[in-house]
Amino acid sequence: MPHDSQAPQLRTLLLTDLCDSTVLVEKLGDGPAAALFRDHDRLVLELQQRWRGRLIDRSDGLLLLFERPLDGLGFALDYRRGLEALGNAHRTDPLLARAGLHVGEVLIWRNSEEAVNAGAKPVEIEGLAKPFTARLMQLARPGQILLSSVVEPLVRRSVRELGERGNELQWRSHGRWLFKGVPELQEVHEVGESGLAPLRAPRGDAKARREMPVWRRPVAIAAEVVVVVGLVVGGWFMTRPEPAIAFSERDWVVVGDLRNLTGQTVLDDSLEQAFRISIGQSRYVNVLSELKVQQTLQQMRLDPDKAVLDRNLASQVALRDGARAVIIPTVSEVDDRLQFSIELVDPATQATVYADHATGRGLNSVLGSIDEVSGKLRGNLGEAIASISASATPLPQATTSDLNALRAYALAESAMARMKFDEAGPLYASAIRIDPTFARAHLGMASIAWARSEQQAAVLHVQDAKKVRDQLMPRDQLFVDAWEAEVSPRGDSLAQWLALAKMYPDDFAAQSNASWYLLVDSRFEEALRHAWAANVPQAPRRATTLAHVARAHNALGQPEEALKALDDAGPGAALSSMGTRAESLMLLGRRDEARKLLAQVGPETGKVMWLLAQRLLATMALEDGDVGQAVQLSSMVREEARNLPDPFPRHFQVAHLAVLSAAGRSIPRSELETTERLLAAALADPGRVSRHEDLFRMAALSYIAQRSGETALARRWMDWLEPQVAGSGNPMAEKMLAIARANQLRLEGKVEEGIARLTPQLDGSELVQARLVMRDLYRDGVRADEAAAQDAWLHARRGRAWAEPALAQLLLPLNAMAAVPRPAAPTWQQGHAR
């Protein structure tokens, strides 16, 4: 039974059930009912195409899968309207359906052709998400769309994409329900359009019942009569209900500024940071980052350096950023003991709805008090005890036991939030001098060194953090693992960022980094999902993530969607994503706009950014047939790059040769050998960070040498490269070398060997050049139909050819020319076409 995927996939599930369909058939009769259901099927097909749904099953109801929750909601809303119109057209009673919408993991597989012929469905899905969605749908009233607590925040924060219609939707929470077979209580939500949605509490049944307070259960009624009398006598204050916040899993909190009533300045920043770290280990509670708070304060036209995040201001920030609660921490001295306390504040009313504290003797006790208060708070917000216990590494062990080191780290983090790296560096260093085992401070130094291209310094700091990995909290352990892979010569950090993103779905650094490396690996649809996961109001660096969204859309042939994403990123992101915007415009045929945009990028903008813009212009000139202009621009880029730091001189040298190759120019052997010496010098150190990048460049150079007729030279280089690439474990270097090897076999007349070598690459994540070489292999093997299929693939994926990131678009000129449709060679020439 062939599977779509061997691993569970995260999907949006929509289940609907057409109410009273049997009664409807009896009332209409077979003929009219058949006509109605034909129209119903056309409606479903139309909506399925409009909202990009995948129909898995149908009978009286529908089971559909969607990539995005918003698409599932759009289908459900349009289906509700469509049924009403269908009922009116066929002059029958109002047609209504129940609908349940949920997001969860499912296994998807295709049935064999024999099974389908025997009556099986083409595609099957299984997983807990399916019966859960069924429970939700069965709970709904006729015409009602119910949402799980997982999907509700996802569609609510993206509903603006529906325009005015999204603004007019009505939302209700129907409280927490216990579903049969599901151990935990589930919050149920409803959404609908005015006049069409019931907006009433669902009716429970044997498979779903609403959570009831004890005092409302029948067995407690008699006791309540006695209790009420006692309560009246006891006074009104004994009957006041404790305020509460309807907090759900993965909701957000804003941590206000610490109120330090002790006079000891060492506690000012250190304890607030410690509390952030402690509560931030939760997979249930999300803490709004300092950077995002700073950005929101700036939007409020307040100076982040001067603003005091007290109850009032923190509540304003929470309301702006969609946070459910505010936490105000306080440290004070009570009876010669140090007390750490917190208040949980409802931002809408600014009322305290929960408070707790813990005390201890001396400064050394306060981190333990924070752990105690944080654990109880997470429990009171609804987090499972097992989850709290799993991240219960004591703060002194997980961070540092020295409050002076913690304060230096807290000040460094605050400086990083304000993008003041020169100020943050010495503060991180100070924290490390006080406590050399402070892993978080080492990672802070590593991030600064990495941003400054001081790669060896970054490696040393990551190694120091790795030494104490086992003492850290689970989330920090995953972060150290991701950083270790990031600075490795292998360049295989994708798996680590994916692991962190799966465990902590609202860790935006993990989601954004995962999306980037998925783009690099040409897994564009997966990249888009992770990029969208990081594209929420609480994300501090949405502009970067939206640039990933745009690149993925370009690669998938959706440049209009790419432009929408870039527009959503705002003017502040325009400069960093200018190349992606130019690609979108070019793919839409707006070439003059693209050129004008790229012309705005000058050396003063940033030398590397300027050179990349010139490379895009050179590639556009190639497409236009202006080879002279393309070569002139590329030569200028190569010369300008020679004064840049490593690795830009050799990178733009190989990039220039790629332009010459795409232009059909012959490349002198001496220039190829000079380039090889540059790369060989960089590859001489097997432990050098980012060594995998030069392995990719070297494989690309071998391919370019082949295209220039230097097959013997290319073979010698590849023989040396083969064990180097195999030992690197880097998939991109392996892909590039496989392309060059297959092309070498073609040039040596070993066509079938070349096809066998390259075929495993064509798995959906292949480089564009793999398809070009496979086309040439088929042509040389006089297999015209297969060659034509590869040509069709290339011409249908012009967006992918331009957007493929493979090592900063090194192969872009070759990709762009491969995707330009050309007349097919005459049949008698196809065996010799290159």
XYZ file of C-alpha atoms in Angstrom, residues 451-702:
252
model
C 26.540 37.723 12.972
C 30.002 39.316 12.645
C 31.326 36.327 10.624
C 33.720 35.503 13.488
C 32.981 31.840 13.022
C 35.766 30.330 15.097
C 34.813 32.442 18.118
C 31.218 31.277 17.716
C 32.366 27.641 17.664
C 34.306 28.040 20.922
C 31.353 29.561 22.751
C 28.990 26.849 21.512
C 31.470 24.210 22.664
C 31.530 25.805 26.149
C 27.714 25.718 26.257
C 27.758 22.086 25.106
C 29.918 21.088 28.092
C 27.035 21.782 30.503
C 24.195 20.734 28.168
C 22.927 17.968 30.452
C 22.386 20.450 33.289
C 20.103 22.654 31.221
C 16.329 22.749 30.887
C 14.918 20.654 28.000
C 14.209 23.674 25.789
C 17.716 25.039 26.282
C 19.210 21.617 25.546
C 17.488 21.598 22.151
C 18.701 25.138 21.518
C 22.301 24.139 22.267
C 21.936 21.147 19.919
C 20.671 23.425 17.137
C 23.556 25.837 17.625
C 26.076 22.996 17.668
C 24.781 21.831 14.286
C 24.699 25.433 13.027
C 28.451 25.935 13.551
C 29.394 22.435 12.389
C 31.403 21.894 9.176
C 28.565 19.549 8.118
C 25.919 22.266 7.907
C 23.101 19.882 8.860
C 21.159 21.936 11.412
C 17.715 21.471 9.810
C 16.849 18.382 11.870
C 17.668 20.199 15.116
C 15.595 23.281 14.313
C 12.700 21.032 13.267
C 12.916 19.157 16.581
C 12.824 22.414 18.531
C 9.929 23.712 16.415
C 7.943 20.515 16.966
C 8.449 20.537 20.739
C 7.823 24.295 21.081
C 5.561 25.380 18.187
C 5.671 29.044 19.183
C 9.472 29.264 19.276
C 9.738 31.637 16.359
C 13.507 31.351 15.972
C 13.078 27.596 15.541
C 10.183 27.929 13.086
C 11.923 30.636 11.056
C 15.259 28.804 10.911
C 13.490 25.569 10.005
C 11.657 27.358 7.191
C 14.934 28.747 5.822
C 16.752 25.414 5.782
C 13.718 23.754 4.212
C 13.908 26.400 1.485
C 17.591 25.586 1.031
C 16.653 21.910 0.746
C 14.047 22.775 -1.943
C 11.189 21.548 0.269
C 9.103 24.607 -0.450
C 5.674 23.523 0.762
C 7.094 22.426 4.127
C 9.064 25.656 4.339
C 5.885 27.622 3.791
C 4.108 25.850 6.654
C 6.900 26.588 9.117
C 7.211 30.175 7.921
C 3.481 30.710 8.450
C 3.795 29.208 11.944
C 6.241 31.999 12.773
C 4.098 34.677 11.119
C 1.907 35.780 14.017
C 1.509 39.136 15.776
C 3.643 37.995 18.727
C 6.672 37.197 16.522
C 9.381 39.838 16.947
C 11.007 39.310 13.528
C 8.020 38.790 11.250
C 9.725 40.615 8.383
C 12.370 37.893 8.081
C 9.773 35.147 8.206
C 7.569 36.860 5.628
C 10.570 37.023 3.302
C 10.752 33.222 3.639
C 7.022 33.045 2.902
C 7.538 35.133 -0.230
C 10.458 33.041 -1.480
C 8.474 29.840 -1.003
C 5.517 31.314 -2.910
C 7.810 32.368 -5.768
C 9.262 28.857 -5.925
C 5.752 27.374 -5.987
C 4.752 29.629 -8.889
C 2.659 32.009 -6.778
C 4.331 35.425 -7.190
C 1.102 37.314 -6.393
C 1.031 35.648 -2.964
C 4.708 36.474 -2.547
C 4.048 40.170 -3.094
C 1.188 40.100 -0.587
C 3.511 38.615 2.032
C 6.169 41.246 1.379
C 3.577 44.028 1.576
C 2.432 42.622 4.911
C 6.025 42.786 6.181
C 5.874 46.575 6.018
C 8.296 49.225 4.723
C 10.955 48.380 7.315
C 11.588 45.059 5.601
C 11.647 46.428 2.059
C 15.428 46.684 1.784
C 16.323 43.221 3.048
C 13.751 41.523 0.788
C 14.243 43.669 -2.315
C 15.723 40.810 -4.331
C 12.769 38.552 -3.571
C 10.342 41.330 -4.509
C 12.183 41.900 -7.783
C 11.918 38.178 -8.555
C 8.151 38.294 -7.904
C 7.717 41.262 -10.226
C 9.827 39.636 -12.920
C 7.822 36.389 -12.686
C 4.638 38.426 -13.122
C 6.046 39.947 -16.316
C 6.640 43.345 -14.703
C 10.309 43.375 -15.723
C 10.694 47.171 -15.901
C 9.437 47.492 -12.309
C 11.868 44.798 -11.222
C 14.814 46.558 -12.882
C 13.826 49.892 -11.393
C 13.626 48.340 -7.937
C 17.058 46.706 -8.234
C 18.553 49.935 -9.542
C 17.687 51.569 -6.218
C 20.221 49.306 -4.465
C 23.597 51.032 -4.433
C 26.947 50.346 -2.716
C 25.914 52.619 0.123
C 23.000 50.281 0.856
C 25.405 47.480 1.652
C 28.138 46.071 -0.556
C 26.944 42.460 -0.577
C 23.305 43.442 -1.127
C 24.349 45.662 -4.020
C 26.373 42.880 -5.662
C 23.469 40.437 -5.317
C 21.171 42.976 -6.987
C 23.636 43.291 -9.881
C 23.678 39.493 -10.253
C 19.892 39.506 -10.576
C 20.143 42.200 -13.251
C 22.776 40.125 -15.074
C 20.486 37.091 -15.063
C 17.595 39.175 -16.389
C 19.887 40.400 -19.172
C 20.680 36.776 -20.049
C 16.971 35.989 -20.336
C 16.542 39.020 -22.598
C 19.357 37.788 -24.842
C 21.672 40.674 -23.917
C 24.719 38.510 -23.267
C 27.162 41.425 -23.375
C 25.346 43.301 -20.615
C 25.089 40.156 -18.503
C 28.813 39.384 -18.749
C 29.753 43.024 -18.105
C 27.662 43.173 -14.925
C 28.954 39.811 -13.705
C 32.584 40.819 -14.315
C 32.040 43.995 -12.294
C 30.535 41.990 -9.432
C 33.520 39.633 -9.380
C 36.013 42.525 -9.273
C 34.148 44.377 -6.521
C 33.892 41.199 -4.427
C 37.663 40.697 -4.319
C 37.937 43.269 -1.518
C 35.228 41.658 0.587
C 35.947 39.267 3.499
C 35.875 35.486 3.204
C 34.015 33.729 1.532
C 32.703 36.377 -0.888
C 35.701 36.601 -3.267
C 35.627 32.901 -4.191
C 31.837 32.742 -4.103
C 31.393 35.528 -6.650
C 34.239 34.062 -8.703
C 32.274 30.806 -9.138
C 29.087 32.841 -9.666
C 30.769 34.728 -12.517
C 31.756 31.462 -14.200
C 28.125 30.334 -13.906
C 27.058 33.453 -15.844
C 29.647 32.765 -18.534
C 28.471 29.151 -18.795
C 24.810 30.167 -19.025
C 25.742 32.698 -21.712
C 27.413 29.955 -23.754
C 30.854 31.543 -23.404
C 33.937 29.331 -23.386
C 35.829 29.543 -20.088
C 39.640 29.346 -20.309
C 41.126 26.338 -18.532
C 43.469 28.671 -16.649
C 40.533 30.511 -15.084
C 38.915 27.251 -14.022
C 42.179 26.116 -12.415
C 42.650 29.453 -10.637
C 39.154 29.127 -9.167
C 39.846 25.541 -8.115
C 42.965 26.666 -6.211
C 40.915 29.251 -4.295
C 38.420 26.591 -3.250
C 41.074 23.976 -2.467
C 42.791 26.393 -0.067
C 39.515 26.931 1.762
C 38.835 23.173 1.892
C 42.257 22.315 3.284
C 41.011 22.603 6.876
C 38.551 19.733 7.514
C 37.258 21.371 10.704
C 36.494 24.784 9.220
C 32.989 26.080 9.868
C 30.791 26.139 6.763
C 33.164 23.811 4.910
C 30.103 22.257 3.290
C 29.513 25.522 1.410
C 32.838 25.240 -0.412
C 32.170 21.574 -1.138
C 29.008 22.726 -2.916
C 30.970 25.431 -4.789
C 33.592 22.890 -5.829
C 30.955 20.474 -7.143
C 29.329 23.375 -9.021
C 32.721 24.322 -10.490
C 33.168 20.729 -11.732
